[in-house]
mmCIF file of C-alpha atoms in Angstrom:
data_model
loop_
_atom_site.group_PDB
_atom_site.id
_atom_site.type_symbol
_atom_site.label_atom_id
_atom_site.label_comp_id
_atom_site.label_asym_id
_atom_site.label_seq_id
_atom_site.Cartn_x
_atom_site.Cartn_y
_atom_site.Cartn_z
ATOM 1 C CA MET A 6 -1.486 12.958 6.611
ATOM 2 C CA THR A 7 -2.960 15.669 4.446
ATOM 3 C CA LEU A 8 -4.636 15.531 1.070
ATOM 4 C CA LYS A 9 -1.608 17.182 -0.552
ATOM 5 C CA ASN A 10 0.349 13.918 -0.081
ATOM 6 C CA PHE A 11 -2.059 11.898 -2.244
ATOM 7 C CA PRO A 12 -0.705 12.859 -5.670
ATOM 8 C CA GLY A 13 2.770 11.845 -4.525
ATOM 9 C CA LEU A 14 1.588 8.519 -3.133
ATOM 10 C CA LEU A 15 -0.444 7.843 -6.257
ATOM 11 C CA LEU A 16 2.555 8.678 -8.422
ATOM 12 C CA ILE A 17 4.702 6.251 -6.423
ATOM 13 C CA ALA A 18 2.067 3.522 -6.759
ATOM 14 C CA PHE A 19 1.791 4.042 -10.532
ATOM 15 C CA ALA A 20 5.577 4.056 -10.880
ATOM 16 C CA LEU A 21 5.834 0.821 -8.919
ATOM 17 C CA LEU A 22 3.111 -0.858 -10.935
ATOM 18 C CA THR A 23 4.393 0.388 -14.279
ATOM 19 C CA SER A 24 7.965 -0.635 -13.597
ATOM 20 C CA SER A 25 6.828 -4.054 -12.402
ATOM 21 C CA CYS A 26 5.395 -4.965 -15.823
ATOM 22 C CA LYS A 27 8.774 -6.134 -17.147
ATOM 23 C CA LYS A 28 9.359 -8.147 -13.991
ATOM 24 C CA ASP A 29 5.944 -9.799 -14.423
ATOM 25 C CA ASN A 30 7.074 -11.116 -17.786
ATOM 26 C CA GLU A 31 10.345 -12.426 -16.353
ATOM 27 C CA ASP A 32 8.830 -14.178 -13.331
ATOM 28 C CA LYS A 33 5.660 -16.194 -12.948
ATOM 29 C CA LYS A 34 3.031 -13.517 -12.431
ATOM 30 C CA GLU A 35 0.654 -15.839 -10.580
ATOM 31 C CA ASN A 36 3.150 -16.100 -7.721
ATOM 32 C CA TYR A 37 2.690 -12.423 -6.852
ATOM 33 C CA TYR A 38 -0.479 -10.856 -5.516
ATOM 34 C CA VAL A 39 -2.109 -8.344 -3.205
ATOM 35 C CA LYS A 40 -5.332 -9.640 -1.654
ATOM 36 C CA ILE A 41 -7.549 -7.239 0.308
ATOM 37 C CA LYS A 42 -10.944 -7.421 1.970
ATOM 38 C CA ILE A 43 -12.976 -4.378 0.877
ATOM 39 C CA ASP A 44 -16.364 -3.867 2.541
ATOM 40 C CA GLY A 45 -16.490 -7.596 3.331
ATOM 41 C CA THR A 46 -15.515 -8.832 -0.150
ATOM 42 C CA TRP A 47 -12.113 -10.294 -1.008
ATOM 43 C CA VAL A 48 -10.318 -8.885 -4.062
ATOM 44 C CA THR A 49 -7.058 -10.300 -5.429
ATOM 45 C CA TRP A 50 -4.815 -8.385 -7.796
ATOM 46 C CA THR A 51 -1.734 -9.665 -9.607
ATOM 47 C CA LYS A 52 -0.559 -6.305 -10.948
ATOM 48 C CA VAL A 53 1.667 -5.621 -7.948
ATOM 49 C CA ALA A 54 5.075 -4.374 -6.868
ATOM 50 C CA GLY A 55 7.109 -3.680 -3.771
ATOM 51 C CA GLU A 56 9.951 -1.332 -3.042
ATOM 52 C CA LEU A 57 12.254 -1.541 -0.042
ATOM 53 C CA GLY A 58 15.266 0.649 0.563
ATOM 54 C CA GLN A 59 16.860 3.687 2.041
ATOM 55 C CA ASP A 60 14.734 6.836 2.097
ATOM 56 C CA LEU A 61 15.997 8.937 -0.799
ATOM 57 C CA GLY A 62 15.758 12.119 1.266
ATOM 58 C CA ASP A 63 17.080 10.870 4.623
ATOM 59 C CA ALA A 64 19.720 8.138 4.870
ATOM 60 C CA THR A 65 18.763 7.430 8.505
ATOM 61 C CA LYS A 66 15.347 6.084 7.449
ATOM 62 C CA THR A 67 14.182 3.064 5.468
ATOM 63 C CA ASN A 68 10.967 2.838 3.432
ATOM 64 C CA LEU A 69 8.783 -0.029 2.263
ATOM 65 C CA THR A 70 5.975 0.481 -0.255
ATOM 66 C CA ILE A 71 3.547 -2.226 -1.391
ATOM 67 C CA ALA A 72 1.187 -1.460 -4.282
ATOM 68 C CA GLY A 73 -1.474 -3.390 -6.163
ATOM 69 C CA SER A 74 -4.092 -2.544 -8.742
ATOM 70 C CA ASP A 75 -6.724 -4.030 -10.987
ATOM 71 C CA ASP A 76 -5.605 -4.897 -14.518
ATOM 72 C CA ALA A 77 -6.734 -1.513 -15.879
ATOM 73 C CA SER A 78 -4.927 0.401 -13.078
ATOM 74 C CA LYS A 79 -8.191 2.216 -12.288
ATOM 75 C CA THR A 80 -8.392 0.934 -8.707
ATOM 76 C CA VAL A 81 -5.176 1.110 -6.696
ATOM 77 C CA PHE A 82 -4.293 0.125 -3.122
ATOM 78 C CA ASP A 83 -0.956 0.978 -1.595
ATOM 79 C CA PHE A 84 0.696 1.407 1.732
ATOM 80 C CA SER A 85 4.090 2.473 2.917
ATOM 81 C CA LEU A 86 6.082 1.986 6.079
ATOM 82 C CA GLN A 87 8.931 4.204 7.204
ATOM 83 C CA VAL A 88 11.241 3.306 10.078
ATOM 84 C CA GLU A 89 13.891 5.390 11.822
ATOM 85 C CA ASP A 90 16.622 2.891 11.021
ATOM 86 C CA THR A 91 18.641 1.583 8.113
ATOM 87 C CA LYS A 92 16.727 -1.691 7.921
ATOM 88 C CA ILE A 93 13.148 -2.994 7.940
ATOM 89 C CA SER A 94 12.961 -6.503 9.375
ATOM 90 C CA ILE A 95 10.286 -9.166 9.494
ATOM 91 C CA GLY A 96 7.922 -8.472 12.363
ATOM 92 C CA THR A 97 4.837 -6.468 13.247
ATOM 93 C CA TYR A 98 4.404 -2.720 12.758
ATOM 94 C CA LYS A 99 1.429 -0.630 13.927
ATOM 95 C CA SER A 100 0.277 2.595 12.303
ATOM 96 C CA VAL A 101 0.021 4.238 15.730
ATOM 97 C CA ASP A 102 3.776 3.682 16.212
ATOM 98 C CA TYR A 103 5.183 4.242 12.708
ATOM 99 C CA PHE A 104 4.632 6.498 9.730
ATOM 100 C CA MET A 105 2.431 4.186 7.642
ATOM 101 C CA PRO A 106 0.333 6.012 5.011
ATOM 102 C CA ILE A 107 -2.307 3.853 3.332
ATOM 103 C CA SER A 108 -4.452 4.758 0.350
ATOM 104 C CA TYR A 109 -7.131 3.278 -1.874
ATOM 105 C CA VAL A 110 -8.033 5.051 -5.109
ATOM 106 C CA THR A 111 -10.952 4.423 -7.439
ATOM 107 C CA GLY A 112 -11.086 6.050 -10.849
ATOM 108 C CA ALA A 113 -7.307 6.454 -10.984
ATOM 109 C CA GLY A 114 -6.174 8.140 -14.167
ATOM 110 C CA THR A 115 -9.610 9.671 -14.759
ATOM 111 C CA SER A 116 -10.815 13.230 -14.306
ATOM 112 C CA ASP A 117 -12.738 12.298 -11.154
ATOM 113 C CA PRO A 118 -10.745 9.917 -8.930
ATOM 114 C CA THR A 119 -11.785 9.192 -5.354
ATOM 115 C CA PHE A 120 -9.001 8.997 -2.762
ATOM 116 C CA TYR A 121 -9.427 7.128 0.501
ATOM 117 C CA THR A 122 -6.725 7.361 3.148
ATOM 118 C CA ASP A 123 -5.992 6.591 6.754
ATOM 119 C CA SER A 124 -7.301 9.456 8.829
ATOM 120 C CA TYR A 125 -9.498 10.487 11.745
ATOM 121 C CA ILE A 126 -13.218 11.176 11.445
ATOM 122 C CA ASP A 127 -15.583 12.351 14.150
ATOM 123 C CA SER A 128 -18.039 9.519 13.553
ATOM 124 C CA GLY A 129 -15.492 6.699 13.540
ATOM 125 C CA GLY A 130 -12.310 7.695 15.349
ATOM 126 C CA ASP A 131 -8.887 6.840 14.001
ATOM 127 C CA SER A 132 -8.067 4.662 11.048
ATOM 128 C CA GLU A 133 -5.555 2.110 12.394
ATOM 129 C CA TYR A 134 -3.604 -0.662 10.708
ATOM 130 C CA THR A 135 -1.178 -3.401 11.727
ATOM 131 C CA LEU A 136 1.328 -4.747 9.208
ATOM 132 C CA THR A 137 3.106 -8.077 9.727
ATOM 133 C CA LEU A 138 6.044 -8.776 7.448
ATOM 134 C CA THR A 139 6.625 -12.525 7.228
ATOM 135 C CA SER A 140 9.398 -12.708 4.618
ATOM 136 C CA ILE A 141 11.860 -10.294 3.044
ATOM 137 C CA THR A 142 14.303 -11.529 0.411
ATOM 138 C CA ASP A 143 16.281 -9.786 -2.297
ATOM 139 C CA LYS A 144 13.461 -10.688 -4.739
ATOM 140 C CA THR A 145 10.194 -10.589 -2.728
ATOM 141 C CA VAL A 146 8.361 -9.134 0.260
ATOM 142 C CA SER A 147 5.417 -10.947 1.830
ATOM 143 C CA GLY A 148 3.127 -10.409 4.761
ATOM 144 C CA LYS A 149 -0.355 -9.544 5.924
ATOM 145 C CA PHE A 150 -2.232 -6.670 7.495
ATOM 146 C CA THR A 151 -5.340 -5.923 9.511
ATOM 147 C CA GLY A 152 -7.141 -2.653 10.009
ATOM 148 C CA ASN A 153 -10.465 -0.906 10.045
ATOM 149 C CA PHE A 154 -11.302 1.825 7.523
ATOM 150 C CA LEU A 155 -10.052 4.464 5.126
ATOM 151 C CA VAL A 156 -11.691 7.864 4.599
ATOM 152 C CA ASP A 157 -12.485 10.026 1.569
ATOM 153 C CA LEU A 158 -11.591 13.380 3.121
ATOM 154 C CA ASN A 159 -13.756 15.274 0.626
ATOM 155 C CA ASN A 160 -16.981 13.898 2.099
ATOM 156 C CA GLU A 161 -15.930 11.724 5.083
ATOM 157 C CA LYS A 162 -17.265 8.627 3.326
ATOM 158 C CA THR A 163 -15.489 5.535 4.615
ATOM 159 C CA ILE A 164 -14.540 2.234 3.053
ATOM 160 C CA ASP A 165 -13.764 -0.811 5.195
ATOM 161 C CA ILE A 166 -10.458 -2.422 4.296
ATOM 162 C CA THR A 167 -10.080 -4.817 7.192
ATOM 163 C CA GLU A 168 -7.452 -7.362 6.222
ATOM 164 C CA GLY A 169 -5.176 -8.506 3.490
ATOM 165 C CA GLU A 170 -2.076 -10.373 2.478
ATOM 166 C CA PHE A 171 0.587 -9.980 -0.168
ATOM 167 C CA VAL A 172 3.540 -11.516 -1.929
ATOM 168 C CA VAL A 173 5.130 -8.932 -4.208
ATOM 169 C CA PRO A 174 8.279 -8.701 -6.310
ATOM 170 C CA ARG A 175 10.848 -6.159 -5.194
ATOM 171 C CA ILE A 176 11.822 -3.591 -7.769
ATOM 172 C CA ARG A 177 14.381 -2.121 -5.364
#
């Protein structure tokens, strides 16, 4: 994945989080979360959303996007999964087998954001993630993931995001 995809992914994450605000008021917000382990420290966010449905550009593919952010929307984590099928089912998906872009942004909405993404670096090899979907309903998506690191491609600085779990409301 190239750096040119980041603005699009960030826009999707912001759209998901912004459109989920109304849903947060309708449902009990504390039931939804994205919890991630960043550099050995657990962080839990309740400003979250999920989207699952047909790829808008290719009807033979299905996309899932999970997004979470801090309350100020300055730090954002999101990942997507795309399958060559008309359905995403519960089960395990590996980034080496599927298109699964992952990003972590600090300073979102500022003049100097930092984008971390799944990539390859000479000093660390490939960024790899495994996503396990444990429940998909018409209202929620839940699961967990494991992985190793994300990279800031501007300076090859890495951040360890090694595991996480989520229960998010579906907006689609």
